[in-house]
CSV table of C-alpha atoms in Angstrom, one decimal:
chain,number,residue,atom,x,y,z
A,199,UNK,CA,222.8,-48.7,-7.1
A,200,UNK,CA,222.2,-45.2,-5.8
A,201,UNK,CA,218.6,-44.2,-5.1
A,202,UNK,CA,217.0,-40.8,-5.3
A,203,UNK,CA,217.9,-40.0,-1.7
A,204,UNK,CA,221.6,-40.7,-2.5
A,205,UNK,CA,222.1,-43.8,-0.4
A,206,UNK,CA,223.5,-47.0,-1.8
A,207,UNK,CA,220.9,-49.5,-0.6
A,208,UNK,CA,218.9,-52.4,-2.0
A,209,UNK,CA,215.8,-51.6,-0.1
A,210,UNK,CA,215.5,-47.9,0.4
A,211,UNK,CA,213.0,-47.5,-2.4
A,212,UNK,CA,210.3,-50.0,-1.6
A,213,UNK,CA,208.6,-49.7,-5.0
A,214,UNK,CA,211.9,-50.4,-6.8
A,215,UNK,CA,213.9,-52.7,-4.5
A,216,UNK,CA,217.1,-54.1,-5.9
A,217,UNK,CA,219.8,-56.3,-4.5
A,218,UNK,CA,223.4,-55.1,-4.4
A,219,UNK,CA,225.5,-58.2,-4.7
A,220,UNK,CA,229.3,-57.8,-5.2
A,221,UNK,CA,230.6,-58.7,-8.6
A,222,UNK,CA,232.2,-61.8,-7.1
A,223,UNK,CA,228.9,-62.9,-5.6
A,224,UNK,CA,227.1,-62.3,-8.9
A,225,UNK,CA,229.7,-64.3,-10.8
A,226,UNK,CA,229.5,-67.1,-8.3
A,227,UNK,CA,225.6,-67.2,-8.5
A,228,UNK,CA,225.6,-67.1,-12.3
A,229,UNK,CA,228.2,-69.9,-12.5
A,230,UNK,CA,226.2,-72.0,-10.2
A,231,UNK,CA,223.0,-71.3,-12.2
A,232,UNK,CA,224.7,-72.1,-15.5
A,233,UNK,CA,225.9,-75.4,-14.0
A,234,UNK,CA,222.3,-76.1,-12.9
A,235,UNK,CA,221.0,-75.3,-16.3
A,236,UNK,CA,223.4,-77.8,-17.8
A,237,UNK,CA,222.3,-80.4,-15.3
A,238,UNK,CA,218.7,-79.8,-16.2
A,239,UNK,CA,219.5,-80.3,-19.9
A,240,UNK,CA,221.3,-83.5,-18.9
A,241,UNK,CA,218.2,-84.8,-17.1
A,242,UNK,CA,216.1,-84.0,-20.1
A,243,UNK,CA,218.5,-86.1,-22.2
A,244,UNK,CA,218.4,-88.9,-19.8
A,245,UNK,CA,214.6,-89.0,-20.0
A,246,UNK,CA,214.8,-88.9,-23.8
A,247,UNK,CA,217.2,-91.9,-23.7
A,248,UNK,CA,214.9,-93.9,-21.4
A,249,UNK,CA,217.5,-93.9,-18.6
A,250,UNK,CA,216.7,-95.9,-15.5
A,251,UNK,CA,214.3,-93.9,-13.3
A,252,UNK,CA,216.4,-94.1,-10.2
A,253,UNK,CA,219.4,-92.7,-12.0
A,254,UNK,CA,217.3,-89.7,-13.2
A,255,UNK,CA,215.9,-89.2,-9.7
A,256,UNK,CA,219.4,-89.1,-8.3
A,257,UNK,CA,220.3,-86.4,-10.8
A,258,UNK,CA,217.2,-84.4,-10.0
A,259,UNK,CA,218.2,-84.6,-6.3
A,260,UNK,CA,221.6,-83.1,-7.1
A,261,UNK,CA,219.9,-80.3,-9.0
A,262,UNK,CA,217.6,-79.6,-6.0
A,263,UNK,CA,220.6,-79.5,-3.7
A,264,UNK,CA,222.4,-77.1,-6.1
A,265,UNK,CA,219.4,-74.8,-6.2
A,266,UNK,CA,219.2,-74.9,-2.4
A,267,UNK,CA,222.8,-73.7,-2.2
A,268,UNK,CA,221.9,-70.7,-4.5
A,269,UNK,CA,218.9,-69.9,-2.2
A,270,UNK,CA,221.1,-70.1,0.9
A,271,UNK,CA,223.6,-67.7,-0.6
A,272,UNK,CA,220.9,-65.2,-1.6
A,273,UNK,CA,219.1,-65.5,1.7
A,274,UNK,CA,222.3,-64.9,3.7
A,275,UNK,CA,223.1,-61.8,1.6
A,276,UNK,CA,219.5,-60.6,2.0
A,277,UNK,CA,219.6,-61.0,5.7
A,278,UNK,CA,223.0,-59.3,6.1
A,279,UNK,CA,222.1,-56.3,4.0
A,280,UNK,CA,218.5,-55.6,3.0
A,281,UNK,CA,216.8,-56.9,6.1
A,282,UNK,CA,219.2,-55.2,8.5
A,283,UNK,CA,218.9,-51.9,6.6
A,284,UNK,CA,215.1,-52.0,6.6
A,285,UNK,CA,215.0,-52.8,10.3
A,286,UNK,CA,217.4,-49.9,11.0
A,287,UNK,CA,215.0,-47.7,9.0
A,288,UNK,CA,212.1,-48.9,11.3
A,289,UNK,CA,210.5,-51.1,8.7
A,290,UNK,CA,209.6,-54.2,10.7
A,291,UNK,CA,207.4,-55.6,8.0
A,292,UNK,CA,210.5,-57.0,6.5
A,293,UNK,CA,210.5,-59.7,9.3
A,294,UNK,CA,207.2,-61.0,8.0
A,295,UNK,CA,208.5,-60.9,4.5
A,296,UNK,CA,211.5,-63.0,5.4
A,297,UNK,CA,209.3,-65.5,7.4
A,298,UNK,CA,207.1,-66.0,4.3
A,299,UNK,CA,210.3,-66.6,2.2
A,300,UNK,CA,211.7,-69.1,4.8
A,301,UNK,CA,208.4,-71.0,4.9
A,302,UNK,CA,208.5,-71.2,1.1
A,303,UNK,CA,212.0,-72.6,1.2
A,304,UNK,CA,211.1,-75.1,3.9
A,305,UNK,CA,208.2,-76.5,1.9
A,306,UNK,CA,210.7,-78.0,-0.6
């Protein structure tokens, strides 16, 4: 998306930052999230059917793994584009922002 200064960047306007994923990446992420959404509905159904707890927990672990994969894809793209751009612009606050995000991911 082009900002007021004319550059195609996800982070140039700090008040209105946006990502700039390729269509292929967006499609991949949406497909993964749709699959996760279906898995969550499946777990809800398992609970409603009084499925054995260990089986439900196994399905929840699979969902968490799938969400972690989505996070890794997003983080990689963020580091390779937005973070590099902001550092090149002299905005070193982005490093602290990324560290906070990584800490949140590691808590899981």
